Tab-separated table of C-alpha atoms in Angstrom:
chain	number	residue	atom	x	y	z
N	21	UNK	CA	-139.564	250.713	-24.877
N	22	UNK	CA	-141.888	249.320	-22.232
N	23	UNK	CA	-144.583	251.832	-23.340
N	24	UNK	CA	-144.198	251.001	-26.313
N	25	UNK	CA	-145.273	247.316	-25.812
N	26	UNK	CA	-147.998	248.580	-23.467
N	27	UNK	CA	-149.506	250.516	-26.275
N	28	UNK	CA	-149.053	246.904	-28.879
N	29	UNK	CA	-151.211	244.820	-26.271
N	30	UNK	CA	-153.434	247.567	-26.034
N	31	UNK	CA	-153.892	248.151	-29.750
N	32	UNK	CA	-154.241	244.375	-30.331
N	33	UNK	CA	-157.001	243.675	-27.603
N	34	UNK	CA	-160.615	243.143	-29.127
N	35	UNK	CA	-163.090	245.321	-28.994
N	36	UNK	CA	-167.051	244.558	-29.648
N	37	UNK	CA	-167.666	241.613	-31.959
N	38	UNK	CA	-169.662	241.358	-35.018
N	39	UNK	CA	-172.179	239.401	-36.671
N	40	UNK	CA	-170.661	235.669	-37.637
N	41	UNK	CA	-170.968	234.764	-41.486
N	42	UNK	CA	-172.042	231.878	-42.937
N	43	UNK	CA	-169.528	228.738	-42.248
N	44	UNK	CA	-168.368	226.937	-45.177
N	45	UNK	CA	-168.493	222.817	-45.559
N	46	UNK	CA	-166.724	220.970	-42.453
N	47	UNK	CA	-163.921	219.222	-43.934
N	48	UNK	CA	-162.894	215.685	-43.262
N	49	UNK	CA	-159.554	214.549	-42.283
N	50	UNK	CA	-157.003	212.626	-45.166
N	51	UNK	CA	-156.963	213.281	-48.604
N	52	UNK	CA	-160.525	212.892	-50.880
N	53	UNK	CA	-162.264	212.413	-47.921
N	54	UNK	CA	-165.222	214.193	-48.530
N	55	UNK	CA	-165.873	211.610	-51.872
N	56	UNK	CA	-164.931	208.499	-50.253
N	57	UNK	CA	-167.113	209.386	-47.280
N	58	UNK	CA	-170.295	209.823	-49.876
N	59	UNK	CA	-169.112	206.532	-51.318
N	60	UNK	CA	-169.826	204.899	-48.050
N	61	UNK	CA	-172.904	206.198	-47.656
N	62	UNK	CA	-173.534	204.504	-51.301
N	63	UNK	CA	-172.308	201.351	-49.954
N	64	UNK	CA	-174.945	201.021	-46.596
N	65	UNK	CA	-177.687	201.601	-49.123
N	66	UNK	CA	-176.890	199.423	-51.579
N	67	UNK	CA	-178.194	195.443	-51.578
N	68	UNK	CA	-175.152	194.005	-52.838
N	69	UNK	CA	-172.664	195.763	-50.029
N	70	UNK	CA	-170.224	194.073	-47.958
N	71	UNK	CA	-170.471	197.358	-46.058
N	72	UNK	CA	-174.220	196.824	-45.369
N	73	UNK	CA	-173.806	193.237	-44.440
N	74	UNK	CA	-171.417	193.844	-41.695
N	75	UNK	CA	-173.195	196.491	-40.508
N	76	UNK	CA	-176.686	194.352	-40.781
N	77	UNK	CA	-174.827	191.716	-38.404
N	78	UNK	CA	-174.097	194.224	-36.346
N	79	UNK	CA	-176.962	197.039	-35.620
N	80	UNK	CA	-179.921	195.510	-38.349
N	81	UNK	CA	-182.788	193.697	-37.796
N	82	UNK	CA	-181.633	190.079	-38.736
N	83	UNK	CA	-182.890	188.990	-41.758
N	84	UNK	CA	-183.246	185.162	-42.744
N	85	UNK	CA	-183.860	182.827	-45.165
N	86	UNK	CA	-185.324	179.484	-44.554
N	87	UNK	CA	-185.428	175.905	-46.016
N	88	UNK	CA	-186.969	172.886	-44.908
N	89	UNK	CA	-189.614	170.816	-45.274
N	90	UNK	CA	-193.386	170.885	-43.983
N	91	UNK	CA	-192.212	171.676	-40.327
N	92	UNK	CA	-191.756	175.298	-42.308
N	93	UNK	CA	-194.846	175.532	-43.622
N	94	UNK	CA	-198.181	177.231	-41.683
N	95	UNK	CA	-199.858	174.194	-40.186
N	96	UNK	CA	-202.972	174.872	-37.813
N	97	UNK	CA	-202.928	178.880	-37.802
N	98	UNK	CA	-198.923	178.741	-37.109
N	99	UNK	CA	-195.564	178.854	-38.775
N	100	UNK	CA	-193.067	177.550	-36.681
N	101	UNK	CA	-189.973	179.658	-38.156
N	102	UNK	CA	-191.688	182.854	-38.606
N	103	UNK	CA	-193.192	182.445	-34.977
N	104	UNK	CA	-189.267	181.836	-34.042
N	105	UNK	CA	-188.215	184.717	-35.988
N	106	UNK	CA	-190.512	187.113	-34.746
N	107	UNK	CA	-190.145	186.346	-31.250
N	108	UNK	CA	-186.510	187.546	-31.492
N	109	UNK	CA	-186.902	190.624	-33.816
N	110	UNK	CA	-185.966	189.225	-36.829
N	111	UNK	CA	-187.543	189.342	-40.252
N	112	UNK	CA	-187.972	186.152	-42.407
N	113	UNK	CA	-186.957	187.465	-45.786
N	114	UNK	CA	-187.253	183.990	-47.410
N	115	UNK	CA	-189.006	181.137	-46.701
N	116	UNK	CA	-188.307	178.314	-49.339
N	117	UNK	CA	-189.224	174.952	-47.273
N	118	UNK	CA	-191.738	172.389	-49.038
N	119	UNK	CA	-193.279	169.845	-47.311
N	120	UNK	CA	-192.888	166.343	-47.403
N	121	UNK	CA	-188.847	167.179	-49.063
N	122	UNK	CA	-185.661	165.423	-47.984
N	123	UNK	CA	-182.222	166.735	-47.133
N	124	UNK	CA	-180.181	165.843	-49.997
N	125	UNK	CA	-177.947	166.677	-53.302
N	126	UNK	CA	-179.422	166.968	-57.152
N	127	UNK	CA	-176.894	163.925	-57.389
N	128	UNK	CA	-177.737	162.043	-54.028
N	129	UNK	CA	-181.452	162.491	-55.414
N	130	UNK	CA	-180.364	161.110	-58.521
N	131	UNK	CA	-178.593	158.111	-57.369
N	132	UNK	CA	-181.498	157.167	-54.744
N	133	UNK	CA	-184.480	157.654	-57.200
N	134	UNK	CA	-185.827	160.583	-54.491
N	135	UNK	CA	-187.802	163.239	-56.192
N	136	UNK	CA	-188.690	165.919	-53.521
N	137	UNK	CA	-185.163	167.226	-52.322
N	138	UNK	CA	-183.696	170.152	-50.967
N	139	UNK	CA	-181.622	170.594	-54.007
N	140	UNK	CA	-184.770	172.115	-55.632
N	141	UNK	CA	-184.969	174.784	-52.648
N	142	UNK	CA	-181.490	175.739	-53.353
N	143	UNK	CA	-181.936	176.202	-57.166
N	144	UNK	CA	-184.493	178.206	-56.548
N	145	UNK	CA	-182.736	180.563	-53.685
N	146	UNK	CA	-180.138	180.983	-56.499
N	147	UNK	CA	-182.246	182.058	-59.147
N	148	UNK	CA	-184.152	184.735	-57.466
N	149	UNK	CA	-183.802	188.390	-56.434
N	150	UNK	CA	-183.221	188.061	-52.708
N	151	UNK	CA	-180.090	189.700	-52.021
N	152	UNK	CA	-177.560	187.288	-50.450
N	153	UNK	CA	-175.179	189.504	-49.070
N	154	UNK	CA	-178.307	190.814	-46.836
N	155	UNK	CA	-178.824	187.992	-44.949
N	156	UNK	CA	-178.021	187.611	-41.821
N	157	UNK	CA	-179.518	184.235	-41.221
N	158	UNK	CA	-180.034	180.797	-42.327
N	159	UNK	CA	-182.080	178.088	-41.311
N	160	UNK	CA	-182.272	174.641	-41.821
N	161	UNK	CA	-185.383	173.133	-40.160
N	162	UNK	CA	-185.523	169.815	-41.720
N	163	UNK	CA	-185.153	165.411	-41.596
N	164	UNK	CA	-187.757	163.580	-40.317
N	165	UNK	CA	-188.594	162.637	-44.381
N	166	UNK	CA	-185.175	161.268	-44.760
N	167	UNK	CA	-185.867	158.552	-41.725
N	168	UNK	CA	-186.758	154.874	-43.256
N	169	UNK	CA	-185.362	155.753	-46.444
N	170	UNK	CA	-183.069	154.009	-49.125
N	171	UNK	CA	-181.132	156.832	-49.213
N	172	UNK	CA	-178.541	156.536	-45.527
N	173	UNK	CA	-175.495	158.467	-46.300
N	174	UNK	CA	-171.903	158.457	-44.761
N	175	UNK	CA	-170.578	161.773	-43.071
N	176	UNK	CA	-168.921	162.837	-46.199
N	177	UNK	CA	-171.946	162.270	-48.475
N	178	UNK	CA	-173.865	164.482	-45.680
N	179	UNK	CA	-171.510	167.555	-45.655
N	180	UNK	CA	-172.099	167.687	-49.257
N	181	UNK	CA	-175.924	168.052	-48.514
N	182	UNK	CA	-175.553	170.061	-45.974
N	183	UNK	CA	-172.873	172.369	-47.992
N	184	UNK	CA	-175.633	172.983	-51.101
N	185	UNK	CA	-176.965	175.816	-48.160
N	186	UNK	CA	-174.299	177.782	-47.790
N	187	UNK	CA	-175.455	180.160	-50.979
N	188	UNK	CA	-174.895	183.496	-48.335
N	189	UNK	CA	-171.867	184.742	-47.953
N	190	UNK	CA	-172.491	186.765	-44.952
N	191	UNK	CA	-174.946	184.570	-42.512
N	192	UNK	CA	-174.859	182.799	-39.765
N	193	UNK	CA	-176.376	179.188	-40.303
N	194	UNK	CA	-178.537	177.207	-38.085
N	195	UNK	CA	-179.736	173.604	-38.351
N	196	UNK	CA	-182.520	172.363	-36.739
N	197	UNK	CA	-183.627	168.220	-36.826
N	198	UNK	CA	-187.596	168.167	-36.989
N	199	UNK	CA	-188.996	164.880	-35.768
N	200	UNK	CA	-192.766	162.927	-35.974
N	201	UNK	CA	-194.838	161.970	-32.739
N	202	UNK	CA	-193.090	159.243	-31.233
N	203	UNK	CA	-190.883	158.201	-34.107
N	204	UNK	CA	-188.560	155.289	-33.244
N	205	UNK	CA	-186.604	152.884	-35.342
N	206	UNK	CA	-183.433	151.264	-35.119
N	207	UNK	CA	-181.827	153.695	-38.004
N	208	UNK	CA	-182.920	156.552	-37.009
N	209	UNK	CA	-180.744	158.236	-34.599
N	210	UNK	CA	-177.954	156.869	-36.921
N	211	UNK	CA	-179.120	159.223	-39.290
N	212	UNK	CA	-179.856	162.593	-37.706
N	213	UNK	CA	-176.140	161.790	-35.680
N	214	UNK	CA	-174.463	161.692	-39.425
N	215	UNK	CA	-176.499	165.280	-39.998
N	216	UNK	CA	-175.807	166.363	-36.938
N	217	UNK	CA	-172.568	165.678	-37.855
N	218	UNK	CA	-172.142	167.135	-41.109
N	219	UNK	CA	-174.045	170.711	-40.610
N	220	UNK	CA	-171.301	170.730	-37.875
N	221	UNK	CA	-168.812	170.604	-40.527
N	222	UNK	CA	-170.161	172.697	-42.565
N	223	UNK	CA	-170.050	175.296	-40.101
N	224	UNK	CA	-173.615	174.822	-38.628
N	225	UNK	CA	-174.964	176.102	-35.340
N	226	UNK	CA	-176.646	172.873	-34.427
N	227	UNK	CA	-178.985	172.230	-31.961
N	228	UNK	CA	-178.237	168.437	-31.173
N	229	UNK	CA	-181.339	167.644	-28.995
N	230	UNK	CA	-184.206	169.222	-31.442
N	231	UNK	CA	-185.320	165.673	-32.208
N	232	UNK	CA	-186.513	165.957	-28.795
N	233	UNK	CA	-187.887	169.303	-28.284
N	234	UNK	CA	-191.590	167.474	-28.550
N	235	UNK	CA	-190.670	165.232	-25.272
N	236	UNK	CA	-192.155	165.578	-21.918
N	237	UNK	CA	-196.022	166.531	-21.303
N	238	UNK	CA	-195.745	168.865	-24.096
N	239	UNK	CA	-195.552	165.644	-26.571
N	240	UNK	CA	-199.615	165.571	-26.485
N	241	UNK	CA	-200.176	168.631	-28.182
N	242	UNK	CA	-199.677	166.511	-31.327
N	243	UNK	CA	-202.042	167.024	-33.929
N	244	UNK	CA	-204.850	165.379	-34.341
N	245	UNK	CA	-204.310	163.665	-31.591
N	246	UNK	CA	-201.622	161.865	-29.688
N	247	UNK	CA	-203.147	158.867	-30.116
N	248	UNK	CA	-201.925	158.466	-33.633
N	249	UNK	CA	-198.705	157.870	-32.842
N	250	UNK	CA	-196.531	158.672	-36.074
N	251	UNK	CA	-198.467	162.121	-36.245
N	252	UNK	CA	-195.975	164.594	-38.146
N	253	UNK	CA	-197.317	167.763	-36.761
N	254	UNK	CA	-198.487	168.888	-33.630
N	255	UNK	CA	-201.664	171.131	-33.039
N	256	UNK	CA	-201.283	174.724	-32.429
N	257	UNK	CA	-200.529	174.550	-28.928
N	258	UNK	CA	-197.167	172.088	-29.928
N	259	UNK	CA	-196.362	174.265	-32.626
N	260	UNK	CA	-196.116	177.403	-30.693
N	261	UNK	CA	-194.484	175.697	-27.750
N	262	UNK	CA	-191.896	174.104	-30.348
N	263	UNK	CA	-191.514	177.630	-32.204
N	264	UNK	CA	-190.283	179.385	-28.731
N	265	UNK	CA	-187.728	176.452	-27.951
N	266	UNK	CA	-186.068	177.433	-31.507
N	267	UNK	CA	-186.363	181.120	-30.875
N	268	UNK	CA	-184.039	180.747	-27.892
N	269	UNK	CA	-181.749	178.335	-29.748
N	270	UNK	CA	-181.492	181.250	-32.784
N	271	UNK	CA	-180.879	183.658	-29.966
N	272	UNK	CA	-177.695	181.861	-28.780
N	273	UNK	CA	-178.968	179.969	-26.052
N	274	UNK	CA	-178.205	176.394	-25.172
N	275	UNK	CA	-180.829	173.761	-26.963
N	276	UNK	CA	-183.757	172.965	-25.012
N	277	UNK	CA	-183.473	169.601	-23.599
N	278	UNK	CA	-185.407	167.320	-21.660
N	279	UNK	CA	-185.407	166.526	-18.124
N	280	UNK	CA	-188.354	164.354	-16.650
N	281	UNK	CA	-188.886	161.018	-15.027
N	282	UNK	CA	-190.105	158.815	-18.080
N	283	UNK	CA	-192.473	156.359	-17.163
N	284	UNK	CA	-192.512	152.598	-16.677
N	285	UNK	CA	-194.808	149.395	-17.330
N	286	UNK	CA	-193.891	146.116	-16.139
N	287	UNK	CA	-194.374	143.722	-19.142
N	288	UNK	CA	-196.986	140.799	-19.066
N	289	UNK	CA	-193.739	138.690	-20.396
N	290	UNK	CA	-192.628	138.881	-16.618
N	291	UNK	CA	-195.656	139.059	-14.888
N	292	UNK	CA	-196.385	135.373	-16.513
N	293	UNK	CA	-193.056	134.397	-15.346
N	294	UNK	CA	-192.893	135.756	-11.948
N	295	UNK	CA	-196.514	136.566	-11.072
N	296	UNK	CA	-195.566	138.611	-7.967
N	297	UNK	CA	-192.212	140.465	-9.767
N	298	UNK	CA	-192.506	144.076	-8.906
N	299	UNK	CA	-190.327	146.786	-9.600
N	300	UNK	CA	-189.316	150.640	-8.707
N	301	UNK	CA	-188.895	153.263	-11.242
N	302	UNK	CA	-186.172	155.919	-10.309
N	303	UNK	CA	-185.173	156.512	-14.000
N	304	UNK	CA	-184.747	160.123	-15.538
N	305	UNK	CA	-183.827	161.963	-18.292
N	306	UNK	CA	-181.467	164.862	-17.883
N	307	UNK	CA	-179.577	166.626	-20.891
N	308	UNK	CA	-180.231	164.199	-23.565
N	309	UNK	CA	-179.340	161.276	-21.772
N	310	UNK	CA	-181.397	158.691	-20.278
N	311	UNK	CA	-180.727	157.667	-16.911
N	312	UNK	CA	-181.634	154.035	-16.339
N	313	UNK	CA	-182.611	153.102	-12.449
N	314	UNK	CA	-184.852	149.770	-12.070
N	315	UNK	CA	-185.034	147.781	-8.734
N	316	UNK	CA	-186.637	144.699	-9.771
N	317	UNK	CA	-187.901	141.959	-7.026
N	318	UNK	CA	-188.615	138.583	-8.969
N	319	UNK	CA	-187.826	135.546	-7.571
N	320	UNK	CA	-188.000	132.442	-10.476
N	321	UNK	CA	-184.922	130.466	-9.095
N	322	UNK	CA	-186.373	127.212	-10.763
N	323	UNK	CA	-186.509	128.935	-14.125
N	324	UNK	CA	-184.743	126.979	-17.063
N	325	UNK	CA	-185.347	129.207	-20.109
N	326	UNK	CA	-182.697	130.647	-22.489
N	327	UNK	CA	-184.285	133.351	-23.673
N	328	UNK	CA	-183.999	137.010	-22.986
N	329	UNK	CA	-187.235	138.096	-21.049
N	330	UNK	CA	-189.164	141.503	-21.750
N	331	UNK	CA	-189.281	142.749	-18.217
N	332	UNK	CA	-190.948	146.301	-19.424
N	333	UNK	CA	-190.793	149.175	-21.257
N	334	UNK	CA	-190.446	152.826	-21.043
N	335	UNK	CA	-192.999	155.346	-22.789
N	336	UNK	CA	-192.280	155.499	-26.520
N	337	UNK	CA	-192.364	159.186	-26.228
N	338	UNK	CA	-189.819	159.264	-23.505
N	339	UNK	CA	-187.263	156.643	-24.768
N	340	UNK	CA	-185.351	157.335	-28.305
N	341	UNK	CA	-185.169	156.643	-31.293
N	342	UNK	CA	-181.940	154.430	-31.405
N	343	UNK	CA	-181.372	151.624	-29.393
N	344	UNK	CA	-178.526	150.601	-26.747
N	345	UNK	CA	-176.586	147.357	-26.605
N	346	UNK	CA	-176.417	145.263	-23.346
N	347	UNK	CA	-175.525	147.448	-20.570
N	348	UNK	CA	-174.602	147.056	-16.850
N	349	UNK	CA	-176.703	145.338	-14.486
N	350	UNK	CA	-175.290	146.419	-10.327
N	351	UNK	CA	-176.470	143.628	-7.758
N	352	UNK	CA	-177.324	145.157	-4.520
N	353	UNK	CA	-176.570	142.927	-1.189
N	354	UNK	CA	-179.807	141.947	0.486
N	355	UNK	CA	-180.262	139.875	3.570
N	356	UNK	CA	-181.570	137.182	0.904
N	357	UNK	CA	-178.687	135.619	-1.667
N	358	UNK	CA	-178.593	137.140	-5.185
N	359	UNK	CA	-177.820	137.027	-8.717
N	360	UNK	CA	-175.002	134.446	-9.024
N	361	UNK	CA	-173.026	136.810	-11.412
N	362	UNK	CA	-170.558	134.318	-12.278
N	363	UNK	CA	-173.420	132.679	-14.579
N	364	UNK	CA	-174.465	135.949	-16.245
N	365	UNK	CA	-172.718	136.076	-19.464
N	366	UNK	CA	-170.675	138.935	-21.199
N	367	UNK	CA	-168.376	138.691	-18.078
N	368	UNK	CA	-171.306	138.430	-16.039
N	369	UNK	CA	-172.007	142.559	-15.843
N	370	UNK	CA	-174.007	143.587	-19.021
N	371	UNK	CA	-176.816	141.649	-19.713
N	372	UNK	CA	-179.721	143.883	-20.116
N	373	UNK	CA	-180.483	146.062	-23.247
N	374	UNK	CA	-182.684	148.901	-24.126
N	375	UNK	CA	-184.105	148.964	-27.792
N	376	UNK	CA	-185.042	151.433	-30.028
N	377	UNK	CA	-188.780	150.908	-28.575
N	378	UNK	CA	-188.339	151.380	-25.405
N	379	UNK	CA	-188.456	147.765	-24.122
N	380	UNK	CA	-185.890	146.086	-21.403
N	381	UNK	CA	-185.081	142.485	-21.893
N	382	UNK	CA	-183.211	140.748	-19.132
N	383	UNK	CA	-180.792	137.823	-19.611
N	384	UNK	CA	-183.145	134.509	-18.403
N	385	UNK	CA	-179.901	134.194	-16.071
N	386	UNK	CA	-181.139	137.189	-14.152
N	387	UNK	CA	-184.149	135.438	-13.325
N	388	UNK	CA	-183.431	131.821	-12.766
N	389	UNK	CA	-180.906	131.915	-10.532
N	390	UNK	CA	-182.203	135.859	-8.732
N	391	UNK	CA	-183.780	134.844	-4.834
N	392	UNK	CA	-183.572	138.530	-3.783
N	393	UNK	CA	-183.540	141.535	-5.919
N	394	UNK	CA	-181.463	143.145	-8.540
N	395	UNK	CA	-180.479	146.744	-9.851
N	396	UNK	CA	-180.673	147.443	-13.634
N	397	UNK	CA	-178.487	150.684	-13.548
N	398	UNK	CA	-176.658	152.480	-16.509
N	399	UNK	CA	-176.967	155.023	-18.986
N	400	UNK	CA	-177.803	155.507	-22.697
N	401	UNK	CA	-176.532	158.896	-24.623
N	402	UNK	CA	-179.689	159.616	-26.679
N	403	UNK	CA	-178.360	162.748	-28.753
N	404	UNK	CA	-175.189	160.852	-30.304
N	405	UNK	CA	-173.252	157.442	-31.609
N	406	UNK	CA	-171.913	154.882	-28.823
């Protein structure tokens, strides 16, 4: 018997091999999976593909479409978006922005007798052959036409604007506030807070300091000069430097926000009152927020006026545009007496304000009754309501 299993292994044992034939088609695993593997491949190369989407997001160049106003437009050899765009290996598919046009609703338009709105963009982003399941991206680089407007909308009327954009149903959206060369009014941060507000809403990445992306030495490379100082566009120089600050913002980086000491003038108003008031500038600006740190010697004890009194003002450029209500005034101990607080009204700790300008008036309190010095400390959110 055991021979006989000797002589089985030995008959089964290979001996020289041949040549190999040809190999037929590798097969996939589950059933039809050789057709619904070719209809994936159909789905990555077609336009309208969810399949192509996701994988755009994922391993594609980003594409994006833009909409804004002039800020969008080429303006002294450069093109702030596309400059952004290209910077982080994108491709601008669709640039739609038209200068001098307002954030706002066909029916918003309507009601406010406003003609140049980005209603018309997004007609026109429906209407054409641009794939919208290909994009990747969208941008919103617009507001500085809506400032001193009729047309000052609550949150809700905003997040209707700001919804009209959301035409792709596989992008990531982006809004960025443009702003002019020193612009300041009362209203104004009013309004870009309510947009700020709404593309938040609406599912926006927003970058809540752009309105001041043109602060800081960089704010005189304004266009044509920085003398004129409700310039909207900056030279070449600004533009670039502006483009780069949104191409980190689109790349998922924290907006670019100032930090700097802004600087101070004593005002004439003062100087006439007190003509040997001085005063020491530590104020700053860190993270959108203005720092306020003013040591002011100005001894008027024998002053009777009522009247608030200018006592300075900060740079346009580096102050806001919204103003701040009375704020709090700290009295430092000196070897001289101070500030009878007791006299100083709103409970005797808030009587100096900032305006939308820049200026600092001072109660007339402060002054008649100050023989030694006095501390004007506090700080003012510049990016967002009180």
């Amino acid at each position: 018997m055991s021979e006989q299993i000797v002589d089985l292994i030995e008959g089964v044992m290979p001996g020289p091999r041949g040549g190999v034939g040809p190999r037929g088609e590798q097969g996939l695993p589950g059933v039809n999976a050789v057709p619904a593997d070719s209809a994936v491949a159909g789905y990555i190369h077609a336009d309208e593909s969810a399949t192509r989407s996701a994988l755009g997001l994922l391993n594609l160049p980003r594409r994006f479409v833009v909409f804004g106003d002039s800020w969008t437009t080429t303006l002294d050899g450069v093109n702030i978006p596309q400059t952004a765009i290209q910077l982080i290996g994108g491709t601008l598919v669709k640039n739609y922005g038209v200068g001098g046009a307002s954030i706002a609703t066909q029916e918003h338009a309507n009601q406010y007798n406003m003609t140049n709105v980005t209603s018309g963009q997004c007609a026109t982003a429906q209407s054409d052959s641009v794939a919208r399941s290909s994009i990747t991206d969208v941008l919103v680089l617009c507001g500085v036409n809506n400032l001193g407007g009729a047309y000052k909308p609550t949150v809700a009327q905003a997040v209707e604007d700001m919804a009209q954009f959301r035409l792709y149903p596989r992008a990531r959206y982006w809004y960025v506030a443009n702003s002019k060369n020193c612009q300041n009014s009362d209203d104004a941060w009013a309004w870009y807070s309510v947009y700020i507000e709404a593309a938040s809403q609406c599912g926006f990445a927003v970058a809540q300091t752009s309105p001041m992306w043109n602060w800081g030495v960089e704010a005189d490379s304004w266009w044509p000069s920085n003398a004129n100082a409700g310039a909207r566009h900056m030279n070449a120089a600004g533009q670039t430097m502006w483009a780069r600050r949104l191409a980190a913002f689109l790349s998922g980086g924290a907006s670019y926000s100032p930090n700097f000491r802004p600087e101070f003038t004593m005002s004439q108003d003062l100087l006439a009152l007190v003509p040997d008031a001085t005063v020491q500038n530590r104020s700053t600006i860190q993270d959108g927020t203005l720092y306020v740190d003013l040591t002011f010697t100005g001894r008027k004890p024998d002053h009777t006026g009522t009247t608030d009194i200018l006592a300075g003002r900060f740079n346009r450029r580096y102050t806001n545009v919204r103003g701040a209500q009375y704020r709090t005034l700290v009295i430092r101990e000196s070897s001289q007496s101070v500030i009878d607080s007791s006299q100083i009204r709103n409970n005797g700790n808030r009587i100096w304000s900032l305006n939308a300008m820049g200026a600092i008036y001072i109660d007339a309190q402060a002054i008649r009754r100050n023989q030694g010095f006095y501390v004007l400390q506090g700080s003012v959110a510049l990016t967002q309501h009180e």
